[in-house]
Short mmCIF file of C-alpha atoms in Angstrom, two decimals:
data_model
loop_
_atom_site.label_atom_id
_atom_site.label_comp_id
_atom_site.label_asym_id
_atom_site.label_seq_id
_atom_site.Cartn_x
_atom_site.Cartn_y
_atom_site.Cartn_z
CA UNK A 1 0.00 0.00 0.00
CA UNK A 2 1.48 3.39 -0.93
CA UNK A 3 2.62 5.28 2.15
CA UNK A 4 0.23 8.10 1.42
CA UNK A 5 -2.82 5.85 1.53
CA UNK A 6 -1.83 4.81 5.05
CA UNK A 7 -1.90 8.46 6.07
CA UNK A 8 -5.65 8.76 5.49
CA UNK A 9 -7.15 8.77 8.96
CA UNK A 10 -10.82 8.19 8.23
CA UNK A 11 -11.42 4.45 8.22
CA UNK A 12 -14.27 4.46 5.71
CA UNK A 13 -12.47 6.69 3.23
CA UNK A 14 -9.24 4.74 3.56
CA UNK A 15 -11.14 1.51 3.01
CA UNK A 16 -12.87 2.88 -0.07
CA UNK A 17 -9.60 4.10 -1.57
CA UNK A 18 -7.91 0.82 -0.71
CA UNK A 19 -10.70 -0.83 -2.71
CA UNK A 20 -10.04 1.72 -5.48
CA UNK A 21 -6.43 0.61 -5.53
CA UNK A 22 -7.55 -3.01 -5.86
CA UNK A 23 -9.77 -1.97 -8.77
CA UNK A 24 -6.82 -0.19 -10.34
CA UNK A 25 -4.85 -3.42 -10.19
CA UNK A 26 -7.70 -5.50 -11.57
CA UNK A 27 -8.49 -3.10 -14.40
CA UNK A 28 -11.85 -1.85 -13.16
CA UNK A 29 -11.02 1.78 -13.96
CA UNK A 30 -14.56 3.24 -13.79
CA UNK A 31 -14.81 1.96 -10.21
CA UNK A 32 -11.53 3.73 -9.38
CA UNK A 33 -12.78 7.02 -10.79
CA UNK A 34 -16.15 6.82 -9.04
CA UNK A 35 -14.62 5.99 -5.67
CA UNK A 36 -12.06 8.75 -5.95
CA UNK A 37 -14.63 11.33 -7.03
CA UNK A 38 -16.87 10.33 -4.12
CA UNK A 39 -13.96 10.59 -1.70
CA UNK A 40 -13.14 14.08 -2.96
CA UNK A 41 -16.77 15.18 -2.64
CA UNK A 42 -16.69 13.90 0.93
CA UNK A 43 -13.55 15.93 1.57
CA UNK A 44 -15.24 19.08 0.25
CA UNK A 45 -18.29 18.49 2.41
CA UNK A 46 -16.19 18.04 5.53
CA UNK A 47 -13.88 20.96 4.79
CA UNK A 48 -16.22 23.75 3.71
CA UNK A 49 -13.34 26.22 3.89
CA UNK A 50 -12.11 24.62 0.66
CA UNK A 51 -15.09 26.20 -1.07
CA UNK A 52 -14.66 29.68 0.27
CA UNK A 53 -13.24 32.62 -1.69
CA UNK A 54 -10.38 31.97 -4.10
CA UNK A 55 -9.79 28.57 -2.49
CA UNK A 56 -13.05 27.49 -4.11
CA UNK A 57 -11.70 28.06 -7.61
CA UNK A 58 -8.60 26.06 -6.76
CA UNK A 59 -10.62 23.16 -5.30
CA UNK A 60 -12.76 22.94 -8.42
CA UNK A 61 -10.18 23.64 -11.11
CA UNK A 62 -7.57 21.24 -9.75
CA UNK A 63 -9.95 18.29 -9.90
CA UNK A 64 -8.80 16.43 -13.03
CA UNK A 65 -11.00 16.91 -16.08
CA UNK A 66 -10.43 13.59 -17.74
CA UNK A 67 -13.94 12.38 -18.34
CA UNK A 68 -15.39 13.56 -15.03
CA UNK A 69 -15.58 17.10 -13.71
CA UNK A 70 -16.83 19.00 -10.71
CA UNK A 71 -19.66 21.49 -10.80
CA UNK A 72 -21.08 23.68 -8.10
CA UNK A 73 -24.87 23.74 -7.81
CA UNK A 74 -26.75 26.99 -7.20
CA UNK A 75 -27.13 26.05 -3.52
CA UNK A 76 -23.34 25.79 -3.25
CA UNK A 77 -23.19 22.00 -3.09
CA UNK A 78 -20.79 20.12 -5.32
CA UNK A 79 -21.42 17.28 -7.70
CA UNK A 80 -19.40 15.28 -10.19
CA UNK A 81 -20.57 15.11 -13.79
CA UNK A 82 -19.39 12.09 -15.75
CA UNK A 83 -18.83 12.80 -19.44
CA UNK A 84 -18.45 9.08 -20.08
CA UNK A 85 -18.34 5.80 -18.23
CA UNK A 86 -15.19 4.38 -19.82
CA UNK A 87 -11.82 5.25 -18.33
CA UNK A 88 -8.34 4.01 -19.07
CA UNK A 89 -5.38 3.26 -16.82
CA UNK A 90 -3.65 6.65 -16.80
CA UNK A 91 -6.93 8.48 -16.19
CA UNK A 92 -7.80 6.18 -13.29
CA UNK A 93 -4.33 6.64 -11.75
CA UNK A 94 -4.67 10.40 -12.06
CA UNK A 95 -7.98 10.44 -10.15
CA UNK A 96 -6.64 7.97 -7.60
CA UNK A 97 -3.48 9.94 -6.84
CA UNK A 98 -5.38 13.20 -6.76
CA UNK A 99 -7.88 11.87 -4.23
CA UNK A 100 -5.30 10.18 -1.99
CA UNK A 101 -3.04 13.23 -2.02
CA UNK A 102 -5.90 15.64 -1.33
CA UNK A 103 -7.22 13.62 1.59
CA UNK A 104 -3.77 13.14 3.09
CA UNK A 105 -2.96 16.83 2.67
CA UNK A 106 -6.15 17.87 4.45
CA UNK A 107 -5.58 15.31 7.19
CA UNK A 108 -8.87 13.56 6.70
CA UNK B 1 22.47 13.84 -9.99
CA UNK B 2 22.95 14.61 -13.65
CA UNK B 3 22.34 17.86 -15.51
CA UNK B 4 20.77 19.01 -18.70
CA UNK B 5 19.44 22.02 -20.54
CA UNK B 6 15.88 22.69 -21.56
CA UNK B 7 14.96 24.60 -24.70
CA UNK B 8 11.69 26.28 -25.51
CA UNK B 9 13.34 28.67 -27.99
CA UNK B 10 11.74 31.74 -26.48
CA UNK B 11 11.63 34.76 -28.74
CA UNK B 12 10.09 37.90 -27.27
CA UNK B 13 9.01 40.46 -29.83
CA UNK B 14 10.87 43.76 -29.85
CA UNK B 15 9.31 46.16 -27.41
CA UNK B 16 8.98 48.84 -30.03
CA UNK B 17 7.87 46.72 -32.97
CA UNK B 18 4.99 44.58 -34.14
CA UNK B 19 7.11 41.75 -35.48
CA UNK B 20 10.56 40.23 -35.04
CA UNK B 21 13.56 41.15 -37.13
CA UNK B 22 13.71 39.02 -40.26
CA UNK B 23 16.74 37.13 -39.03
CA UNK B 24 15.59 36.68 -35.43
CA UNK B 25 14.40 33.06 -35.64
CA UNK B 26 17.44 32.07 -37.67
CA UNK B 27 19.77 33.55 -35.06
CA UNK B 28 17.81 32.03 -32.20
CA UNK B 29 18.22 28.49 -33.49
CA UNK B 30 21.85 28.90 -34.54
CA UNK B 31 22.73 30.40 -31.16
CA UNK B 32 21.05 27.51 -29.39
CA UNK B 33 23.22 25.08 -31.34
CA UNK B 34 26.33 26.98 -30.23
CA UNK B 35 25.12 26.91 -26.62
CA UNK B 36 24.59 23.16 -26.73
CA UNK B 37 27.92 22.52 -28.37
CA UNK B 38 29.56 24.36 -25.47
CA UNK B 39 27.37 22.63 -22.87
CA UNK B 40 28.39 19.23 -24.21
CA UNK B 41 32.03 20.00 -23.48
CA UNK B 42 31.52 21.28 -19.91
CA UNK B 43 29.51 18.53 -18.26
CA UNK B 44 25.87 18.98 -19.28
CA UNK B 45 24.78 15.51 -20.28
CA UNK B 46 21.26 16.12 -21.57
CA UNK B 47 19.23 18.46 -23.70
CA UNK B 48 15.43 18.35 -23.67
CA UNK B 49 13.70 20.09 -26.53
CA UNK B 50 10.03 20.96 -26.30
CA UNK B 51 7.39 20.60 -28.98
CA UNK B 52 4.95 23.47 -29.04
CA UNK B 53 2.83 24.91 -31.80
CA UNK B 54 1.59 28.44 -32.34
CA UNK B 55 2.82 29.73 -28.97
CA UNK B 56 4.55 32.75 -30.48
CA UNK B 57 7.17 34.40 -28.27
CA UNK B 58 6.83 31.64 -25.62
CA UNK B 59 8.15 28.81 -27.77
CA UNK B 60 9.40 28.66 -31.35
CA UNK B 61 10.21 24.95 -31.09
CA UNK B 62 7.66 23.20 -33.25
CA UNK B 63 10.01 20.73 -34.97
CA UNK B 64 12.21 19.35 -32.17
CA UNK B 65 13.23 16.32 -34.20
CA UNK B 66 14.91 18.58 -36.75
CA UNK B 67 16.66 20.64 -34.11
CA UNK B 68 17.81 17.56 -32.19
CA UNK B 69 19.14 16.04 -35.40
CA UNK B 70 21.32 19.12 -35.79
CA UNK B 71 22.40 18.89 -32.15
CA UNK B 72 23.39 15.28 -32.70
CA UNK B 73 25.95 16.43 -35.24
CA UNK B 74 27.32 19.24 -33.08
CA UNK B 75 27.74 17.24 -29.85
CA UNK B 76 29.51 14.04 -28.93
CA UNK B 77 28.10 12.79 -25.65
CA UNK B 78 24.97 14.77 -24.91
CA UNK B 79 21.74 12.77 -24.61
CA UNK B 80 19.05 14.09 -26.96
CA UNK B 81 15.70 14.37 -25.24
CA UNK B 82 12.30 15.12 -26.60
CA UNK B 83 10.84 17.22 -23.84
CA UNK B 84 8.34 16.20 -25.09
CA UNK B 85 6.93 14.77 -28.33
CA UNK B 86 3.21 15.47 -28.49
CA UNK B 87 1.58 12.05 -28.72
CA UNK B 88 -2.11 12.65 -29.46
CA UNK B 89 -2.39 11.39 -33.05
CA UNK B 90 -3.83 14.66 -34.33
CA UNK B 91 -0.48 16.29 -33.50
CA UNK B 92 1.70 13.47 -34.77
CA UNK B 93 0.75 10.10 -36.19
CA UNK B 94 2.35 7.50 -33.90
CA UNK B 95 4.08 5.79 -36.83
CA UNK B 96 5.73 9.07 -37.80
CA UNK B 97 6.90 9.55 -34.21
CA UNK B 98 8.34 6.02 -34.13
CA UNK B 99 10.16 6.61 -37.42
CA UNK B 100 11.60 9.93 -36.31
CA UNK B 101 12.73 8.68 -32.91
CA UNK B 102 14.43 5.67 -34.45
CA UNK B 103 16.15 7.74 -37.13
CA UNK B 104 17.43 10.23 -34.57
CA UNK B 105 18.64 7.37 -32.39
CA UNK B 106 20.57 5.91 -35.33
CA UNK B 107 22.23 9.11 -36.46
CA UNK B 108 23.16 10.02 -32.87
CA UNK B 109 24.65 6.60 -32.08
CA UNK B 110 21.94 5.78 -29.56
CA UNK B 111 21.58 9.01 -27.59
CA UNK B 112 17.80 9.56 -27.71
CA UNK B 113 15.58 10.05 -24.67
CA UNK B 114 11.98 9.56 -25.78
CA UNK B 115 9.92 12.07 -23.84
CA UNK B 116 6.17 11.92 -24.42
CA UNK B 117 3.24 14.10 -23.44
CA UNK B 118 -0.03 15.75 -24.35
CA UNK B 119 0.26 19.53 -24.09
CA UNK B 120 -2.45 21.56 -22.48
CA UNK B 121 -2.68 25.01 -24.04
CA UNK B 122 -5.88 26.09 -25.74
CA UNK B 123 -3.95 27.48 -28.72
CA UNK B 124 -2.46 24.07 -29.45
CA UNK B 125 -5.41 21.85 -28.60
CA UNK B 126 -7.88 23.97 -30.56
CA UNK B 127 -5.37 24.33 -33.39
CA UNK B 128 -5.29 20.57 -33.87
CA UNK B 129 -8.85 19.78 -32.79
CA UNK B 130 -8.03 18.03 -29.53
CA UNK B 131 -10.46 17.92 -26.61
CA UNK B 132 -8.92 18.46 -23.19
CA UNK B 133 -11.00 15.65 -21.68
CA UNK B 134 -9.52 13.14 -24.11
CA UNK B 135 -5.88 14.12 -24.35
CA UNK B 136 -4.58 11.75 -21.70
CA UNK B 137 -6.26 8.72 -23.24
CA UNK B 138 -4.92 9.81 -26.63
CA UNK B 139 -1.46 10.01 -25.11
CA UNK B 140 -1.67 6.56 -23.52
CA UNK B 141 -3.00 4.83 -26.62
CA UNK B 142 -0.52 6.47 -28.96
CA UNK B 143 2.49 5.94 -26.68
CA UNK B 144 1.67 2.26 -26.11
CA UNK B 145 1.37 1.65 -29.85
CA UNK B 146 4.38 3.78 -30.76
CA UNK B 147 6.64 1.68 -28.54
CA UNK B 148 5.28 -1.48 -30.16
CA UNK B 149 6.15 -0.03 -33.56
CA UNK B 150 9.75 0.36 -32.43
CA UNK B 151 9.99 -3.17 -31.11
CA UNK B 152 7.71 -5.43 -33.17
CA UNK B 153 8.74 -6.86 -36.53
CA UNK B 154 6.31 -6.32 -38.09
CA UNK B 155 4.12 -4.07 -35.98
CA UNK B 156 0.89 -5.97 -35.64
CA UNK B 157 -1.39 -2.98 -36.28
CA UNK B 158 -4.25 -1.59 -34.22
CA UNK B 159 -7.82 -0.43 -34.37
CA UNK B 160 -7.71 2.02 -31.50
CA UNK B 161 -10.05 4.70 -30.28
CA UNK B 162 -7.99 7.52 -31.79
CA UNK B 163 -6.08 5.97 -34.66
CA UNK B 164 -5.91 2.76 -36.56
CA UNK B 165 -3.48 1.19 -38.98
CA UNK B 166 -2.91 -2.24 -40.50
CA UNK B 167 0.12 -4.43 -39.80
CA UNK B 168 3.25 -2.79 -41.17
CA UNK B 169 6.92 -3.07 -40.47
CA UNK B 170 7.77 0.38 -39.13
CA UNK B 171 11.38 1.06 -40.06
CA UNK B 172 14.03 1.95 -39.14
CA UNK B 173 14.23 0.54 -35.62
CA UNK B 174 16.09 2.47 -32.93
CA UNK B 175 19.70 1.63 -32.10
CA UNK B 176 18.96 1.39 -28.37
CA UNK B 177 17.27 -1.89 -27.52
CA UNK B 178 14.52 -2.56 -26.93
CA UNK B 179 13.85 1.19 -27.36
CA UNK B 180 15.19 4.53 -26.06
CA UNK B 181 14.42 5.44 -22.43
CA UNK B 182 10.80 6.50 -22.05
CA UNK B 183 9.66 9.64 -20.24
CA UNK B 184 6.41 11.46 -19.72
CA UNK B 185 5.92 15.16 -19.00
CA UNK B 186 4.57 15.63 -15.50
CA UNK B 187 3.36 19.08 -14.62
CA UNK B 188 1.25 17.59 -11.84
CA UNK B 189 2.20 15.15 -9.10
CA UNK B 190 -0.42 12.67 -10.31
CA UNK B 191 1.35 12.25 -13.64
CA UNK B 192 4.61 11.42 -11.87
CA UNK B 193 2.72 8.58 -10.22
CA UNK B 194 1.34 7.51 -13.62
CA UNK B 195 4.95 7.48 -14.84
CA UNK B 196 6.04 5.23 -11.96
CA UNK B 197 3.24 2.77 -12.59
CA UNK B 198 4.05 2.61 -16.30
CA UNK B 199 7.81 2.41 -15.82
CA UNK B 200 8.54 5.78 -17.37
CA UNK B 201 10.82 8.59 -16.30
CA UNK B 202 9.02 11.64 -14.95
CA UNK B 203 9.92 14.94 -16.57
CA UNK B 204 8.69 17.24 -13.85
CA UNK B 205 7.73 20.60 -15.26
CA UNK B 206 6.34 21.96 -12.00
CA UNK B 207 9.52 23.50 -10.60
CA UNK B 208 9.35 21.54 -7.36
CA UNK B 209 11.22 22.65 -4.26
CA UNK B 210 13.75 20.19 -2.81
CA UNK B 211 11.28 19.12 -0.11
CA UNK B 212 8.60 18.43 -2.70
CA UNK B 213 11.14 16.62 -4.84
CA UNK B 214 12.17 14.42 -1.90
CA UNK B 215 8.61 13.35 -1.21
CA UNK B 216 8.00 12.71 -4.87
CA UNK B 217 11.17 10.65 -5.24
CA UNK B 218 10.14 8.43 -2.34
CA UNK B 219 6.59 7.92 -3.65
CA UNK B 220 7.83 7.35 -7.18
CA UNK B 221 10.40 4.68 -6.39
CA UNK B 222 7.98 2.91 -4.06
CA UNK B 223 5.49 2.62 -6.92
CA UNK B 224 8.17 1.48 -9.38
CA UNK B 225 9.02 -1.34 -6.98
CA UNK B 226 5.48 -2.32 -6.08
CA UNK B 227 2.99 -1.28 -8.76
CA UNK B 228 4.79 -1.06 -12.08
CA UNK B 229 3.28 -2.51 -15.24
CA UNK B 230 5.54 -1.18 -17.99
CA UNK B 231 4.04 0.56 -20.98
CA UNK B 232 7.12 -0.42 -22.99
CA UNK B 233 9.55 -3.31 -23.07
CA UNK B 234 11.98 -1.70 -20.63
CA UNK B 235 11.53 0.72 -17.77
CA UNK B 236 13.29 4.03 -17.22
CA UNK B 237 13.14 4.77 -13.49
CA UNK B 238 14.11 8.42 -13.28
CA UNK B 239 12.91 11.74 -11.96
CA UNK B 240 13.85 15.02 -13.55
CA UNK B 241 12.79 18.55 -12.67
CA UNK B 242 13.33 22.01 -14.10
CA UNK B 243 15.02 25.06 -12.65
CA UNK B 244 15.87 28.44 -14.13
CA UNK B 245 19.59 29.13 -14.49
CA UNK B 246 21.54 32.36 -14.55
CA UNK B 247 24.97 32.05 -12.98
CA UNK B 248 27.45 34.91 -12.69
CA UNK B 249 30.18 36.01 -10.30
CA UNK B 250 27.87 38.14 -8.17
CA UNK B 251 24.24 37.79 -7.21
CA UNK B 252 23.61 41.30 -8.51
CA UNK B 253 24.93 40.40 -11.96
CA UNK B 254 23.07 37.08 -12.05
CA UNK B 255 19.84 38.83 -11.17
CA UNK B 256 20.43 41.73 -13.54
CA UNK B 257 21.12 39.38 -16.43
CA UNK B 258 18.76 36.56 -15.54
CA UNK B 259 15.74 37.67 -13.57
CA UNK B 260 13.77 39.26 -16.36
CA UNK B 261 14.12 36.14 -18.50
CA UNK B 262 12.80 34.01 -15.66
CA UNK B 263 9.93 36.41 -15.18
CA UNK B 264 9.06 36.37 -18.87
CA UNK B 265 9.21 32.58 -18.89
CA UNK B 266 6.68 32.53 -16.06
CA UNK B 267 4.56 35.28 -17.56
CA UNK B 268 4.33 33.82 -21.05
CA UNK B 269 3.79 30.30 -19.72
CA UNK B 270 0.95 31.58 -17.56
CA UNK B 271 -0.39 33.61 -20.45
CA UNK B 272 -0.77 30.64 -22.78
CA UNK B 273 -1.82 28.05 -20.21
CA UNK B 274 -4.45 30.23 -18.58
CA UNK B 275 -7.56 29.47 -20.66
CA UNK B 276 -8.75 33.08 -20.34
CA UNK B 277 -5.65 34.81 -21.67
CA UNK B 278 -4.37 31.95 -23.84
CA UNK B 279 -7.81 31.36 -25.25
CA UNK B 280 -8.22 34.96 -26.34
CA UNK B 281 -4.79 35.34 -27.92
CA UNK B 282 -4.94 36.99 -31.34
CA UNK B 283 -2.40 35.13 -33.49
CA UNK B 284 0.23 37.33 -35.07
CA UNK B 285 -1.29 40.49 -33.67
CA UNK B 286 -0.11 40.68 -30.10
CA UNK B 287 3.13 41.62 -28.41
CA UNK B 288 3.32 39.61 -25.18
CA UNK B 289 6.76 40.92 -24.29
CA UNK B 290 5.60 44.52 -24.53
CA UNK B 291 2.58 43.69 -22.39
CA UNK B 292 4.93 42.04 -19.87
CA UNK B 293 7.62 44.68 -19.73
CA UNK B 294 5.15 47.52 -19.29
CA UNK B 295 3.64 45.93 -16.19
CA UNK B 296 4.90 46.93 -12.74
CA UNK B 297 7.60 44.46 -11.67
CA UNK B 298 5.48 42.87 -8.97
CA UNK B 299 2.90 41.85 -11.57
CA UNK B 300 5.31 40.37 -14.05
CA UNK B 301 5.00 36.85 -12.72
CA UNK B 302 1.70 36.60 -14.48
CA UNK B 303 -1.11 34.21 -13.74
CA UNK B 304 1.19 31.60 -12.15
CA UNK B 305 2.36 34.13 -9.57
CA UNK B 306 3.14 32.86 -6.11
CA UNK B 307 3.56 29.20 -6.93
CA UNK B 308 6.18 29.91 -9.54
CA UNK B 309 8.00 32.48 -7.44
CA UNK B 310 8.57 30.04 -4.62
CA UNK B 311 10.16 27.27 -6.68
CA UNK B 312 13.76 26.82 -5.78
CA UNK B 313 13.30 29.48 -3.16
CA UNK B 314 13.39 26.96 -0.40
CA UNK B 315 15.52 29.00 1.94
CA UNK B 316 13.60 32.16 2.26
CA UNK B 317 11.63 32.45 -0.93
CA UNK B 318 8.32 31.96 0.81
CA UNK B 319 8.91 34.93 3.10
CA UNK B 320 7.16 38.13 2.12
CA UNK B 321 9.69 40.54 3.63
CA UNK B 322 13.35 40.84 2.85
CA UNK B 323 15.49 39.33 5.60
CA UNK B 324 17.78 41.80 7.39
CA UNK B 325 20.90 39.67 7.29
CA UNK B 326 22.86 40.61 4.15
CA UNK B 327 23.78 37.12 3.02
CA UNK B 328 20.32 35.73 3.61
CA UNK B 329 18.87 38.73 1.84
CA UNK B 330 20.99 38.09 -1.25
CA UNK B 331 19.75 34.52 -1.35
CA UNK B 332 16.21 35.68 -0.73
CA UNK B 333 16.46 38.04 -3.63
CA UNK B 334 17.83 35.34 -5.85
CA UNK B 335 15.14 32.97 -4.70
CA UNK B 336 12.50 35.55 -5.41
CA UNK B 337 13.79 35.57 -8.93
CA UNK B 338 13.50 31.82 -9.14
CA UNK B 339 15.64 28.71 -9.18
CA UNK B 340 19.37 28.80 -9.76
CA UNK B 341 19.89 32.51 -10.26
CA UNK B 342 22.99 33.62 -8.41
CA UNK B 343 26.67 32.96 -7.92
CA UNK B 344 28.24 29.52 -8.41
CA UNK B 345 28.14 29.18 -4.60
CA UNK B 346 24.42 29.90 -4.51
CA UNK B 347 23.72 27.52 -7.39
CA UNK B 348 25.86 24.85 -5.71
CA UNK B 349 23.99 25.24 -2.44
CA UNK B 350 20.63 25.01 -4.19
CA UNK B 351 21.63 21.95 -6.18
CA UNK B 352 22.99 20.20 -3.11
CA UNK B 353 19.52 20.30 -1.60
CA UNK B 354 18.13 18.57 -4.67
CA UNK B 355 20.99 16.08 -4.63
CA UNK B 356 20.14 15.28 -1.02
CA UNK B 357 16.59 14.60 -2.19
CA UNK B 358 17.99 11.92 -4.54
CA UNK B 359 16.78 13.69 -7.64
CA UNK B 360 18.10 11.94 -10.76
CA UNK B 361 18.29 14.81 -13.20
CA UNK B 362 18.16 18.59 -12.96
CA UNK B 363 17.29 20.34 -16.21
CA UNK B 364 18.08 24.04 -16.47
CA UNK B 365 16.19 26.65 -18.42
CA UNK B 366 19.03 28.96 -19.44
CA UNK B 367 17.52 30.40 -22.61
CA UNK B 368 14.44 32.40 -21.76
CA UNK B 369 13.00 35.84 -22.31
CA UNK B 370 15.29 38.38 -23.90
CA UNK B 371 18.52 37.03 -22.43
CA UNK B 372 21.46 37.52 -24.74
CA UNK B 373 23.34 34.69 -26.37
CA UNK B 374 26.57 35.88 -24.77
CA UNK B 375 25.08 35.81 -21.27
CA UNK B 376 23.66 32.33 -21.81
CA UNK B 377 27.05 31.08 -23.00
CA UNK B 378 28.74 32.67 -19.95
CA UNK B 379 26.27 31.11 -17.61
CA UNK B 380 26.57 27.64 -19.15
CA UNK B 381 30.36 27.84 -19.04
CA UNK B 382 30.46 29.08 -15.43
CA UNK B 383 28.14 26.39 -14.09
CA UNK B 384 29.76 23.72 -16.19
CA UNK B 385 33.27 24.51 -15.01
CA UNK B 386 32.66 25.72 -11.44
CA UNK B 387 29.66 23.76 -10.18
CA UNK B 388 28.97 20.57 -12.09
CA UNK B 389 32.29 18.73 -11.67
CA UNK B 390 31.79 17.90 -7.99
CA UNK B 391 28.24 16.69 -8.64
CA UNK B 392 29.38 14.57 -11.56
CA UNK B 393 32.04 13.03 -9.30
CA UNK B 394 29.44 12.17 -6.70
CA UNK B 395 27.01 10.65 -9.19
CA UNK B 396 28.29 7.15 -8.53
CA UNK B 397 27.01 7.45 -4.97
CA UNK B 398 23.56 8.32 -6.33
CA UNK B 399 23.70 5.36 -8.67
CA UNK B 400 24.34 3.07 -5.69
CA UNK B 401 21.35 4.59 -3.87
CA UNK B 402 19.23 4.13 -6.96
CA UNK B 403 20.31 0.51 -7.44
CA UNK B 404 19.18 -0.14 -3.87
CA UNK B 405 15.78 1.40 -4.62
CA UNK B 406 15.42 -0.89 -7.60
CA UNK B 407 16.42 -4.10 -5.82
CA UNK B 408 13.93 -6.82 -6.63
CA UNK B 409 12.55 -5.04 -9.70
CA UNK B 410 12.44 -7.68 -12.40
CA UNK B 411 11.60 -5.53 -15.40
CA UNK B 412 14.28 -4.87 -17.97
CA UNK B 413 15.79 -1.41 -17.37
CA UNK B 414 17.01 0.94 -20.08
CA UNK B 415 18.02 4.19 -18.44
CA UNK B 416 20.89 6.62 -18.92
CA UNK B 417 20.91 7.87 -15.30
#
């Protein structure tokens, strides 16, 4: 398990991303992307300061746009729009690393 | 740690004119060849040449394979890196890339480093009809097939999502077997981790600080050991990053001759990669350098601003105020102007931090902005003769560290580190 994954404190999120890693190994790339997107949405809901001021732009823009992207609803909540359901290896890795790194960085 | 030079072929327009002098592009490319010929003799072991299209002033390097072919005949030892070749098939058909890489490898006696990537500027993507959402999958498909073309006799053909071709024997084949070392451009941390999992070198274009580099090196090598499924037939475990170089005998001179170039590099990079400014660029009609030079100095870092300013400024670059201590202040000033801009002592100190992070390759941007050819030559010579020798002597120690990191890795390795 990559060291960074071990740094995720929340049991449920760590478990989900550990499962995402298993999916990455088995080639189930859509599952990886969905789990990682869900984990990032959870991060945003638990750290509302990430959606305040200029930080908001950063939180949204830095989410990879490789077939899934973040949008902010009029009530301020976030959701992920999937442009397609097929993903390939490098896209899945990108979402996985982004989610793991974001969660570890924000000490979730 | 090894060292290389990075070429965008920047060509700012004259401040007082709408277009360049007629001979400007000719001089730019000929000067770059002279610079690399010198660099080859003073300890720089790599050149990485970008591929960009339509990014006037920021990069006039749209045919890197032609430039690198010329470099191959002007240098003896220097490794010739594509930094990078644009892989989405609408930029370059993968068969044409395979043919060009192999030909360059043959005429250079096996000195090619095959850097791959996608590019992300609106000017380029729109110019070739590439959708941002699809560029990574285009890159992966094209790179996977391109490597097969270099190694299969005959190439078995493909019916992919973005290109298809029947079985053909793609010739010539590269001199290096099974193929030249593979790299991928990584402007984000995530791509470095893609590189590790695919057994590719990571060409880090994010100007990481030594602390960031250290963390990345550790994560990268862990993944190479534990999670690597090579995209090619051999892996190239290696991490490279960029830093801006201007080295003179005093900090004041290094800053005077190098800071504006670094600032323009940042400004023009930000200009083209920010979808708002890059997307509204009027081709052939704008003067980015004039726009840049007429801004107050504190605004010249452009849209990348703070993040770019702090790279390499690990000592005090993040501080807002100038330190009182004279020596620290000199370093702070140099750091504020980015990367390796200072005396040989300052550059040495900066590089030692990266060496301690176990970085494999440091690639310098020496040609940028309106820097003069003479100043670039001076800087290359000074670093090559006064700084690099001790690092080159210590490289064996790094190789031992690296071999330890790769213990147990069973994939074939083809790497020049």
